[in-house]
PDB file of C-alpha atoms in Angstrom:
ATOM      1  CA  MET A   4     146.753  -9.152 -82.920  1.00 46.00           C
ATOM      2  CA  GLY A   5     143.252  -7.620 -84.207  1.00 46.00           C
ATOM      3  CA  ILE A   6     142.612 -10.512 -86.583  1.00 44.00           C
ATOM      4  CA  LEU A   7     141.550 -14.038 -84.799  1.00 45.00           C
ATOM      5  CA  GLU A   8     144.341 -16.948 -85.846  1.00 44.00           C
ATOM      6  CA  LYS A   9     142.260 -19.910 -87.106  1.00 45.00           C
ATOM      7  CA  ARG A  10     142.036 -22.904 -85.723  1.00 46.00           C
ATOM      8  CA  ASN A  11     143.095 -26.004 -87.609  1.00 50.00           C
ATOM      9  CA  GLY A  12     141.643 -28.083 -85.458  1.00 49.00           C
ATOM     10  CA  PRO A  13     137.659 -29.880 -86.257  1.00 49.00           C
ATOM     11  CA  THR A  14     134.882 -27.842 -85.611  1.00 49.00           C
ATOM     12  CA  TYR A  15     131.510 -29.290 -84.255  1.00 46.00           C
ATOM     13  CA  SER A  16     128.102 -28.131 -85.752  1.00 47.00           C
ATOM     14  CA  LEU A  17     126.034 -25.837 -83.038  1.00 48.00           C
ATOM     15  CA  ILE A  18     123.230 -28.177 -81.182  1.00 44.00           C
ATOM     16  CA  HIS A  19     120.201 -26.863 -81.273  1.00 47.00           C
ATOM     17  CA  ASP A  20     117.760 -26.147 -77.974  1.00 46.00           C
ATOM     18  CA  ASP A  21     115.408 -29.469 -79.322  1.00 47.00           C
ATOM     19  CA  GLN A  22     118.398 -31.980 -79.356  1.00 44.00           C
ATOM     20  CA  SER A  23     119.528 -33.806 -76.815  1.00 43.00           C
ATOM     21  CA  THR A  24     122.394 -34.568 -75.628  1.00 42.00           C
ATOM     22  CA  THR A  25     122.160 -37.589 -75.451  1.00 42.00           C
ATOM     23  CA  SER A  26     122.706 -37.595 -79.692  1.00 41.00           C
ATOM     24  CA  SER A  27     124.811 -35.741 -80.182  1.00 40.00           C
ATOM     25  CA  ASP A  28     126.927 -38.359 -81.429  1.00 41.00           C
ATOM     26  CA  ASP A  29     124.631 -38.815 -84.004  1.00 39.00           C
ATOM     27  CA  LEU A  30     125.108 -35.327 -85.521  1.00 36.00           C
ATOM     28  CA  ILE A  31     127.501 -35.092 -88.373  1.00 36.00           C
ATOM     29  CA  TYR A  32     131.099 -34.705 -86.506  1.00 35.00           C
ATOM     30  CA  ASN A  33     133.218 -32.569 -89.154  1.00 42.00           C
ATOM     31  CA  GLY A  34     131.186 -34.168 -92.502  1.00 45.00           C
ATOM     32  CA  HIS A  35     131.560 -37.103 -91.060  1.00 45.00           C
ATOM     33  CA  THR A  36     129.560 -40.217 -89.958  1.00 47.00           C
ATOM     34  CA  SER A  37     129.742 -41.394 -86.049  1.00 51.00           C
ATOM     35  CA  SER A  38     131.182 -43.822 -85.613  1.00 55.00           C
ATOM     36  CA  ARG A  39     128.064 -45.752 -83.638  1.00 56.00           C
ATOM     37  CA  LEU A  40     125.675 -43.916 -86.585  1.00 50.00           C
ATOM     38  CA  ARG A  41     128.095 -46.268 -88.161  1.00 56.00           C
ATOM     39  CA  GLN A  42     127.533 -49.216 -85.814  1.00 60.00           C
ATOM     40  CA  SER A  43     123.226 -48.228 -85.785  1.00 62.00           C
ATOM     41  CA  SER A  44     122.748 -48.119 -90.173  1.00 64.00           C
ATOM     42  CA  ARG A  45     125.355 -52.338 -90.469  1.00 64.00           C
ATOM     43  CA  LYS A  46     122.815 -52.637 -87.855  1.00 62.00           C
ATOM     44  CA  THR A  47     120.042 -51.544 -89.121  1.00 67.00           C
ATOM     45  CA  LYS A  48     120.498 -53.417 -92.782  1.00 65.00           C
ATOM     46  CA  GLY A  49     121.481 -56.376 -90.793  1.00 67.00           C
ATOM     47  CA  PHE A  50     118.333 -56.518 -89.465  1.00 68.00           C
ATOM     48  CA  ILE A  51     116.185 -55.653 -92.840  1.00 75.00           C
ATOM     49  CA  ALA A  52     118.405 -58.122 -95.269  1.00 71.00           C
ATOM     50  CA  PHE A  53     117.350 -60.723 -92.062  1.00 70.00           C
ATOM     51  CA  GLY A  54     113.814 -59.739 -92.305  1.00 72.00           C
ATOM     52  CA  SER A  55     114.119 -60.007 -95.932  1.00 75.00           C
ATOM     53  CA  ILE A  56     115.249 -62.260 -96.033  1.00 81.00           C
ATOM     54  CA  ILE A  57     112.328 -63.733 -93.512  1.00 82.00           C
ATOM     55  CA  ALA A  58     110.015 -62.034 -95.576  1.00 75.00           C
ATOM     56  CA  ILE A  59     110.976 -63.990 -98.781  1.00 80.00           C
ATOM     57  CA  VAL A  60     111.288 -67.291 -96.977  1.00 75.00           C
ATOM     58  CA  ALA A  61     107.769 -66.448 -95.328  1.00 73.00           C
ATOM     59  CA  TYR A  62     106.267 -65.470 -98.569  1.00 73.00           C
ATOM     60  CA  THR A  63     107.508 -68.829-100.079  1.00 71.00           C
ATOM     61  CA  ALA A  64     106.923 -71.046 -97.663  1.00 64.00           C
ATOM     62  CA  ILE A  65     102.789 -69.552 -98.204  1.00 71.00           C
ATOM     63  CA  THR A  66     102.856 -69.141-102.040  1.00 63.00           C
ATOM     64  CA  ILE A  67     103.837 -73.140-101.950  1.00 64.00           C
ATOM     65  CA  THR A  68     101.059 -73.782 -99.247  1.00 59.00           C
ATOM     66  CA  PHE A  69      98.816 -72.489-101.435  1.00 57.00           C
ATOM     67  CA  THR A  70      99.906 -73.237-104.563  1.00 55.00           C
ATOM     68  CA  SER A  71      99.712 -76.854-103.599  1.00 52.00           C
ATOM     69  CA  LEU A  72      96.290 -76.894-101.818  1.00 53.00           C
ATOM     70  CA  TRP A  73      95.056 -75.129-104.684  1.00 51.00           C
ATOM     71  CA  TRP A  74      96.252 -78.421-106.945  1.00 47.00           C
ATOM     72  CA  LYS A  75      95.544 -80.704-105.107  1.00 55.00           C
ATOM     73  CA  ASP A  76      91.295 -79.064-104.940  1.00 59.00           C
ATOM     74  CA  LYS A  77      91.813 -79.178-108.353  1.00 56.00           C
ATOM     75  CA  MET A  78      93.185 -83.353-108.912  1.00 59.00           C
ATOM     76  CA  LYS A  79      90.505 -84.333-106.951  1.00 68.00           C
ATOM     77  CA  HIS A  80      87.770 -83.178-109.206  1.00 65.00           C
ATOM     78  CA  GLY A  81      89.539 -84.508-111.946  1.00 70.00           C
ATOM     79  CA  ALA A  82      91.715 -82.804-115.767  1.00 72.00           C
ATOM     80  CA  THR A  83      88.607 -80.228-116.662  1.00 78.00           C
ATOM     81  CA  VAL A  84      89.522 -80.958-119.765  1.00 85.00           C
ATOM     82  CA  ILE A  85      85.570 -81.031-120.518  1.00 86.00           C
ATOM     83  CA  ASP A  86      84.023 -78.847-118.948  1.00 89.00           C
ATOM     84  CA  THR A  87      80.383 -80.994-117.093  1.00 93.00           C
ATOM     85  CA  PRO A  88      77.264 -79.880-115.127  1.00 94.00           C
ATOM     86  CA  ILE A  89      78.342 -82.635-112.194  1.00 94.00           C
ATOM     87  CA  ARG A  90      81.169 -81.080-111.768  1.00 93.00           C
ATOM     88  CA  LYS A  91      81.678 -80.596-108.204  1.00 92.00           C
ATOM     89  CA  TYR A  92      80.243 -84.048-107.159  1.00 94.00           C
ATOM     90  CA  ILE A  93      83.170 -85.931-109.055  1.00 93.00           C
ATOM     91  CA  GLU A  94      85.573 -86.410-106.186  1.00 94.00           C
ATOM     92  CA  TYR A  95      88.853 -88.763-106.710  1.00 94.00           C
ATOM     93  CA  GLU A  96      90.448 -91.199-104.380  1.00 93.00           C
ATOM     94  CA  PRO A  97      91.878 -94.484-103.408  1.00 93.00           C
ATOM     95  CA  LYS A  98      89.732 -97.907-103.543  1.00 94.00           C
ATOM     96  CA  ILE A  99      91.309-101.253-103.800  1.00 92.00           C
ATOM     97  CA  PHE A 100      89.470-104.165-106.547  1.00 88.00           C
ATOM     98  CA  HIS A 101      89.598-107.454-104.317  1.00 83.00           C
ATOM     99  CA  MET A 102      90.396-111.033-106.589  1.00 75.00           C
ATOM    100  CA  THR A 103      86.619-112.408-107.062  1.00 72.00           C
ATOM    101  CA  GLU A 104      87.528-115.556-109.289  1.00 71.00           C
ATOM    102  CA  THR A 105      83.695-116.413-109.801  1.00 79.00           C
ATOM    103  CA  SER A 106      80.033-115.718-110.924  1.00 82.00           C
ATOM    104  CA  LYS A 107      78.118-115.573-107.299  1.00 81.00           C
ATOM    105  CA  ASP A 108      81.337-112.957-106.081  1.00 82.00           C
ATOM    106  CA  TYR A 109      79.525-110.608-108.873  1.00 88.00           C
ATOM    107  CA  ASP A 110      77.500-107.373-106.945  1.00 89.00           C
ATOM    108  CA  LEU A 111      75.841-106.759-110.430  1.00 93.00           C
ATOM    109  CA  VAL A 112      76.835-109.453-113.960  1.00 92.00           C
ATOM    110  CA  GLY A 113      76.208-112.993-111.211  1.00 90.00           C
ATOM    111  CA  GLN A 114      73.790-115.489-111.549  1.00 92.00           C
ATOM    112  CA  PRO A 115      70.165-113.986-112.832  1.00 94.00           C
ATOM    113  CA  SER A 116      67.797-113.190-109.459  1.00 95.00           C
ATOM    114  CA  ASP A 117      65.855-111.118-107.758  1.00 96.00           C
ATOM    115  CA  GLU A 118      67.866-109.371-106.063  1.00 95.00           C
ATOM    116  CA  LEU A 119      70.896-108.612-108.539  1.00 96.00           C
ATOM    117  CA  ASP A 120      67.845-107.879-111.044  1.00 96.00           C
ATOM    118  CA  ALA A 121      67.281-105.981-108.010  1.00 97.00           C
ATOM    119  CA  ARG A 122      70.508-103.981-107.633  1.00 96.00           C
ATOM    120  CA  TRP A 123      70.668-103.002-111.288  1.00 97.00           C
ATOM    121  CA  SER A 124      67.484-100.703-110.701  1.00 96.00           C
ATOM    122  CA  LYS A 125      68.938 -99.449-108.394  1.00 96.00           C
ATOM    123  CA  LEU A 126      71.393 -98.086-110.049  1.00 96.00           C
ATOM    124  CA  MET A 127      69.083 -97.464-113.944  1.00 97.00           C
ATOM    125  CA  GLN A 128      67.330 -95.334-111.600  1.00 97.00           C
ATOM    126  CA  TYR A 129      69.444 -92.494-112.393  1.00 97.00           C
ATOM    127  CA  PHE A 130      69.673 -93.582-116.010  1.00 97.00           C
ATOM    128  CA  TYR A 131      68.023 -90.181-116.685  1.00 97.00           C
ATOM    129  CA  ALA A 132      68.787 -86.805-115.789  1.00 97.00           C
ATOM    130  CA  GLN A 133      68.271 -82.877-116.070  1.00 97.00           C
ATOM    131  CA  VAL A 134      71.203 -80.920-117.861  1.00 97.00           C
ATOM    132  CA  PRO A 135      70.382 -77.277-116.802  1.00 97.00           C
ATOM    133  CA  ALA A 136      69.252 -75.094-120.301  1.00 97.00           C
ATOM    134  CA  SER A 137      72.589 -73.247-119.512  1.00 96.00           C
ATOM    135  CA  TYR A 138      75.017 -75.942-120.461  1.00 96.00           C
ATOM    136  CA  MET A 139      72.598 -77.397-123.275  1.00 96.00           C
ATOM    137  CA  LYS A 140      72.894 -73.000-124.701  1.00 96.00           C
ATOM    138  CA  LYS A 141      77.126 -73.773-124.307  1.00 95.00           C
ATOM    139  CA  LEU A 142      75.884 -76.704-126.967  1.00 94.00           C
ATOM    140  CA  GLY A 143      73.914 -75.344-129.258  1.00 95.00           C
ATOM    141  CA  ARG A 144      71.391 -77.603-128.670  1.00 95.00           C
ATOM    142  CA  GLU A 145      68.391 -75.749-127.357  1.00 94.00           C
ATOM    143  CA  LYS A 146      66.013 -76.502-131.053  1.00 93.00           C
ATOM    144  CA  THR A 147      67.143 -80.341-130.516  1.00 94.00           C
ATOM    145  CA  GLY A 148      67.124 -80.956-127.086  1.00 96.00           C
ATOM    146  CA  ILE A 149      64.099 -82.536-125.218  1.00 96.00           C
ATOM    147  CA  ARG A 150      63.104 -79.767-123.108  1.00 96.00           C
ATOM    148  CA  LEU A 151      61.786 -80.904-119.657  1.00 95.00           C
ATOM    149  CA  ASP A 152      58.963 -78.263-117.722  1.00 93.00           C
ATOM    150  CA  ASN A 153      61.311 -76.724-114.972  1.00 94.00           C
ATOM    151  CA  GLY A 154      63.228 -75.309-117.522  1.00 95.00           C
ATOM    152  CA  ASN A 155      67.023 -78.109-118.054  1.00 97.00           C
ATOM    153  CA  TYR A 156      66.757 -80.227-120.586  1.00 97.00           C
ATOM    154  CA  LEU A 157      67.022 -84.635-120.764  1.00 97.00           C
ATOM    155  CA  GLY A 158      69.537 -86.226-121.033  1.00 97.00           C
ATOM    156  CA  ASN A 159      71.885 -89.413-119.559  1.00 96.00           C
ATOM    157  CA  PHE A 160      75.783 -89.360-118.090  1.00 97.00           C
ATOM    158  CA  ALA A 161      77.389 -91.475-120.258  1.00 96.00           C
ATOM    159  CA  TRP A 162      78.984 -93.296-116.980  1.00 96.00           C
ATOM    160  CA  VAL A 163      75.465 -94.301-116.661  1.00 97.00           C
ATOM    161  CA  HIS A 164      75.005 -95.102-120.040  1.00 97.00           C
ATOM    162  CA  GLN A 165      77.978 -97.389-120.244  1.00 97.00           C
ATOM    163  CA  LEU A 166      76.555 -99.143-117.231  1.00 97.00           C
ATOM    164  CA  HIS A 167      74.076 -99.263-119.266  1.00 97.00           C
ATOM    165  CA  CYS A 168      75.314-101.665-121.955  1.00 97.00           C
ATOM    166  CA  ILE A 169      76.530-103.210-119.732  1.00 97.00           C
ATOM    167  CA  LYS A 170      73.199-104.734-117.685  1.00 97.00           C
ATOM    168  CA  ARG A 171      71.826-105.598-121.429  1.00 96.00           C
ATOM    169  CA  LEU A 172      74.899-106.948-122.151  1.00 96.00           C
ATOM    170  CA  HIS A 173      74.769-109.316-119.643  1.00 96.00           C
ATOM    171  CA  GLN A 174      70.860-109.661-119.825  1.00 96.00           C
ATOM    172  CA  ALA A 175      71.428-110.609-123.612  1.00 95.00           C
ATOM    173  CA  HIS A 176      72.998-114.145-121.381  1.00 94.00           C
ATOM    174  CA  PHE A 177      69.989-115.288-120.021  1.00 96.00           C
ATOM    175  CA  PRO A 178      67.506-113.963-123.370  1.00 95.00           C
ATOM    176  CA  ASP A 179      65.663-116.685-121.337  1.00 95.00           C
ATOM    177  CA  ARG A 180      64.419-114.770-118.782  1.00 96.00           C
ATOM    178  CA  TYR A 181      64.743-111.156-119.749  1.00 96.00           C
ATOM    179  CA  TYR A 182      63.749-111.991-123.661  1.00 95.00           C
ATOM    180  CA  PRO A 183      62.488-114.755-123.748  1.00 95.00           C
ATOM    181  CA  ASN A 184      60.588-115.801-126.813  1.00 95.00           C
ATOM    182  CA  MET A 185      62.356-113.626-128.722  1.00 95.00           C
ATOM    183  CA  THR A 186      61.032-113.057-132.616  1.00 95.00           C
ATOM    184  CA  GLU A 187      64.183-113.498-135.200  1.00 95.00           C
ATOM    185  CA  PHE A 188      63.751-109.981-135.877  1.00 95.00           C
ATOM    186  CA  GLU A 189      64.792-109.227-131.493  1.00 95.00           C
ATOM    187  CA  VAL A 190      67.173-110.951-132.068  1.00 95.00           C
ATOM    188  CA  GLU A 191      69.149-109.135-135.132  1.00 95.00           C
ATOM    189  CA  LEU A 192      67.839-105.928-132.660  1.00 95.00           C
ATOM    190  CA  GLN A 193      69.483-107.820-129.303  1.00 95.00           C
ATOM    191  CA  LYS A 194      72.946-108.333-131.295  1.00 96.00           C
ATOM    192  CA  GLU A 195      72.885-105.066-132.855  1.00 95.00           C
ATOM    193  CA  HIS A 196      72.324-103.351-129.443  1.00 96.00           C
ATOM    194  CA  SER A 197      74.559-105.845-127.684  1.00 96.00           C
ATOM    195  CA  LEU A 198      77.433-104.846-130.413  1.00 97.00           C
ATOM    196  CA  HIS A 199      77.044-100.637-129.965  1.00 96.00           C
ATOM    197  CA  CYS A 200      77.324-101.225-126.186  1.00 97.00           C
ATOM    198  CA  LEU A 201      80.771-103.145-126.941  1.00 97.00           C
ATOM    199  CA  GLN A 202      81.568-100.287-129.372  1.00 97.00           C
ATOM    200  CA  MET A 203      80.586 -97.786-125.982  1.00 96.00           C
ATOM    201  CA  LEU A 204      82.427 -99.547-123.734  1.00 97.00           C
ATOM    202  CA  VAL A 205      85.520-100.120-126.374  1.00 98.00           C
ATOM    203  CA  GLU A 206      85.190 -96.591-126.142  1.00 97.00           C
ATOM    204  CA  ALA A 207      85.020 -95.531-123.138  1.00 97.00           C
ATOM    205  CA  ILE A 208      88.449 -97.908-121.106  1.00 97.00           C
ATOM    206  CA  MET A 209      89.958 -96.365-124.281  1.00 97.00           C
ATOM    207  CA  CYS A 210      89.494 -92.124-123.312  1.00 95.00           C
ATOM    208  CA  LYS A 211      89.499 -93.006-119.304  1.00 93.00           C
ATOM    209  CA  ALA A 212      92.462 -95.538-119.649  1.00 94.00           C
ATOM    210  CA  ASP A 213      93.198 -96.248-116.105  1.00 94.00           C
ATOM    211  CA  GLU A 214      97.198 -96.626-115.243  1.00 93.00           C
ATOM    212  CA  THR A 215      96.974 -98.812-112.333  1.00 94.00           C
ATOM    213  CA  PRO A 216      99.869-101.099-112.864  1.00 93.00           C
ATOM    214  CA  LEU A 217      98.340-104.592-112.383  1.00 91.00           C
ATOM    215  CA  THR A 218     100.767-107.380-111.258  1.00 93.00           C
ATOM    216  CA  MET A 219     101.758-110.347-112.132  1.00 93.00           C
ATOM    217  CA  ILE A 220     101.637-114.001-111.026  1.00 92.00           C
ATOM    218  CA  TRP A 221     102.036-117.166-111.507  1.00 94.00           C
ATOM    219  CA  PHE A 222      99.430-120.181-110.272  1.00 91.00           C
ATOM    220  CA  ASP A 223     100.160-123.548-108.544  1.00 93.00           C
ATOM    221  CA  ASN A 224      97.757-124.590-110.796  1.00 92.00           C
ATOM    222  CA  SER A 225      97.834-123.242-114.509  1.00 92.00           C
ATOM    223  CA  ILE A 226     100.406-122.728-116.726  1.00 96.00           C
ATOM    224  CA  LEU A 227      99.412-119.039-117.293  1.00 94.00           C
ATOM    225  CA  PRO A 228     100.491-116.360-115.605  1.00 94.00           C
ATOM    226  CA  GLY A 229      97.286-113.665-114.131  1.00 90.00           C
ATOM    227  CA  GLY A 230      96.949-110.323-113.495  1.00 87.00           C
ATOM    228  CA  ASN A 231      96.992-109.287-109.730  1.00 89.00           C
ATOM    229  CA  ARG A 232      93.704-107.418-109.701  1.00 87.00           C
ATOM    230  CA  THR A 233      94.382-106.433-106.112  1.00 90.00           C
ATOM    231  CA  VAL A 234      95.385-102.524-105.873  1.00 91.00           C
ATOM    232  CA  ALA A 235      94.457 -99.300-105.244  1.00 94.00           C
ATOM    233  CA  HIS A 236      92.955 -97.944-108.604  1.00 94.00           C
ATOM    234  CA  GLU A 237      91.679 -94.382-109.226  1.00 94.00           C
ATOM    235  CA  CYS A 238      88.577 -94.197-108.557  1.00 95.00           C
ATOM    236  CA  VAL A 239      85.449 -91.755-108.146  1.00 95.00           C
ATOM    237  CA  ASN A 240      84.260 -91.391-104.825  1.00 96.00           C
ATOM    238  CA  TRP A 241      80.566 -93.259-105.579  1.00 96.00           C
ATOM    239  CA  ASP A 242      78.938 -91.891-103.042  1.00 96.00           C
ATOM    240  CA  ARG A 243      79.335 -88.331-103.911  1.00 96.00           C
ATOM    241  CA  LEU A 244      78.267 -88.697-106.849  1.00 96.00           C
ATOM    242  CA  ILE A 245      75.350 -90.362-106.184  1.00 97.00           C
ATOM    243  CA  GLU A 246      74.837 -88.186-104.019  1.00 96.00           C
ATOM    244  CA  GLY A 247      75.151 -85.819-106.020  1.00 96.00           C
ATOM    245  CA  MET A 248      72.522 -87.044-108.817  1.00 97.00           C
ATOM    246  CA  GLU A 249      69.724 -87.687-106.637  1.00 97.00           C
ATOM    247  CA  GLU A 250      69.405 -84.200-106.233  1.00 96.00           C
ATOM    248  CA  ILE A 251      69.609 -84.293-110.542  1.00 97.00           C
ATOM    249  CA  LYS A 252      66.911 -87.668-111.208  1.00 97.00           C
ATOM    250  CA  VAL A 253      64.271 -87.418-113.874  1.00 96.00           C
ATOM    251  CA  ASP A 254      61.685 -90.363-113.016  1.00 96.00           C
ATOM    252  CA  PRO A 255      61.319 -91.160-116.444  1.00 93.00           C
ATOM    253  CA  PHE A 256      57.228 -92.736-115.457  1.00 93.00           C
ATOM    254  CA  GLU A 257      56.163 -89.680-113.796  1.00 92.00           C
ATOM    255  CA  PRO A 258      53.260 -88.488-115.861  1.00 89.00           C
ATOM    256  CA  GLY A 259      53.233 -86.560-118.708  1.00 89.00           C
ATOM    257  CA  LEU A 260      56.938 -86.075-118.835  1.00 93.00           C
ATOM    258  CA  LEU A 261      57.520 -87.660-122.026  1.00 94.00           C
ATOM    259  CA  ILE A 262      55.455 -86.384-124.640  1.00 94.00           C
ATOM    260  CA  HIS A 263      56.729 -87.235-128.035  1.00 95.00           C
ATOM    261  CA  PRO A 264      56.409 -84.019-130.242  1.00 95.00           C
ATOM    262  CA  LYS A 265      54.542 -86.898-132.528  1.00 95.00           C
ATOM    263  CA  PHE A 266      53.766 -89.896-131.264  1.00 93.00           C
ATOM    264  CA  GLY A 267      52.217 -88.677-128.365  1.00 94.00           C
ATOM    265  CA  ALA A 268      53.141 -90.224-124.488  1.00 93.00           C
ATOM    266  CA  VAL A 269      56.265 -92.275-124.585  1.00 92.00           C
ATOM    267  CA  LEU A 270      55.016 -94.146-121.288  1.00 92.00           C
ATOM    268  CA  PRO A 271      50.637 -93.609-121.435  1.00 91.00           C
ATOM    269  CA  ASP A 272      50.712 -96.116-118.448  1.00 90.00           C
ATOM    270  CA  GLY A 273      53.633 -96.208-116.708  1.00 89.00           C
ATOM    271  CA  ARG A 274      55.457 -97.935-115.431  1.00 87.00           C
ATOM    272  CA  TYR A 275      52.604-100.700-116.763  1.00 88.00           C
ATOM    273  CA  THR A 276      53.624 -99.047-120.045  1.00 90.00           C
ATOM    274  CA  GLU A 277      54.084-102.289-122.852  1.00 86.00           C
ATOM    275  CA  LEU A 278      56.538-101.125-125.699  1.00 84.00           C
ATOM    276  CA  ASP A 279      56.912-101.874-129.101  1.00 85.00           C
ATOM    277  CA  ASN A 280      59.951-102.533-128.532  1.00 89.00           C
ATOM    278  CA  ARG A 281      61.818-103.783-125.108  1.00 89.00           C
ATOM    279  CA  ILE A 282      65.000-104.481-127.154  1.00 91.00           C
ATOM    280  CA  GLY A 283      65.787-100.622-126.778  1.00 89.00           C
ATOM    281  CA  TYR A 284      67.831 -99.786-129.730  1.00 90.00           C
ATOM    282  CA  ILE A 285      66.433 -99.083-133.074  1.00 91.00           C
ATOM    283  CA  PHE A 286      67.853 -99.455-136.283  1.00 86.00           C
ATOM    284  CA  ASP A 287      69.098 -96.361-138.241  1.00 88.00           C
ATOM    285  CA  PRO A 288      67.602 -94.118-136.152  1.00 90.00           C
ATOM    286  CA  VAL A 289      66.619 -90.202-137.545  1.00 94.00           C
ATOM    287  CA  PRO A 290      66.836 -87.633-136.216  1.00 94.00           C
ATOM    288  CA  LEU A 291      63.391 -86.024-135.876  1.00 94.00           C
ATOM    289  CA  ASP A 292      62.861 -82.357-137.854  1.00 95.00           C
ATOM    290  CA  ARG A 293      61.585 -79.618-134.860  1.00 93.00           C
ATOM    291  CA  ASP A 294      61.072 -77.569-137.350  1.00 92.00           C
ATOM    292  CA  GLN A 295      58.490 -80.172-138.117  1.00 94.00           C
ATOM    293  CA  TYR A 296      57.375 -81.118-135.519  1.00 93.00           C
ATOM    294  CA  PRO A 297      58.429 -78.465-132.373  1.00 90.00           C
TER     295      PRO A 297
END
C-alpha cells in the first residue's frame, strides 16, 4: 500500500546526541514518568522532608538555647525595671544565711570595738560615688546636681545609704562612745535621724521583698517557734559590686571637692574638720536656689 499504516504501539521520543543511554529511562515515555523517575522522586521528596524536619529541629534547638542563654544572662543582672549606672556590676547568686544568735557573731552591729568601727569605715568609703552626666541628663537634674570637675555628678547609691542608716541606728544604741555629751537639741536630732533611717529601711525591705521562705522550728528551751534562717537567698555578688564601686567611688575629703555655692568649703581641714552638725541630719531641709547660687 502506498500509505504507511499508523502503528498503535507506544512511540518513543528521540534521544539527542548529548544524552547518555543510561539516562534514557528518565526521559518522558509516552507522556508519563518512568518508574525509576517516580522512585527517585519519592526518594528525593523523602530526603527533602527528612532534611526539613532536621532543619526545624536544629533551628528550634538553637533558638531555645540562645533564648535560654539570653534570658539567663538578663536575669543575672536583675529585672531591669529601672535604669541604673551600676547595672553591669549587679550579678545575682545564691548565698546561704547562717544562724547567728548572739551579738558576738555580728560583723557590723555587734558590741562596739575598734575592729567593728574599722569594718564600717571600709564599707562607708563607697558612700559617695560618681553619677554619669548622661544619666543626670536623663533624670533632668543637671541644674540641681553637684557637678564634679570631670563632668560627672556626685551621688550615692541606695544600698550604701541604707547601710549608712543601719550604721547610725547601731551607733545610736551606744551614744557614749559615738556621740558623747550630746546637747538636748542633738538628742532630738538623733531621734529624728533614727526614725528617718528606720523609714528608709522599711521602704527598702518592702521594695525588694526578699521572697526566700524561712521554715519554722521548735526550740528545746522556749515555747515560741522560731525561723530556720540557714537557707539560700538570691543575693548580689558582693565582690563584683565592690569591684565596680572602686571605679566610681568619690573621696569627700579630697581638697576642694565639696564646695557649697553659698557657704564655701564643706571640709576645709579634710578629715580633721569639726562639723557643727555631728549628727548628720537636717531638720526641714530646704533645697538651695540654684538660680541665685548656680
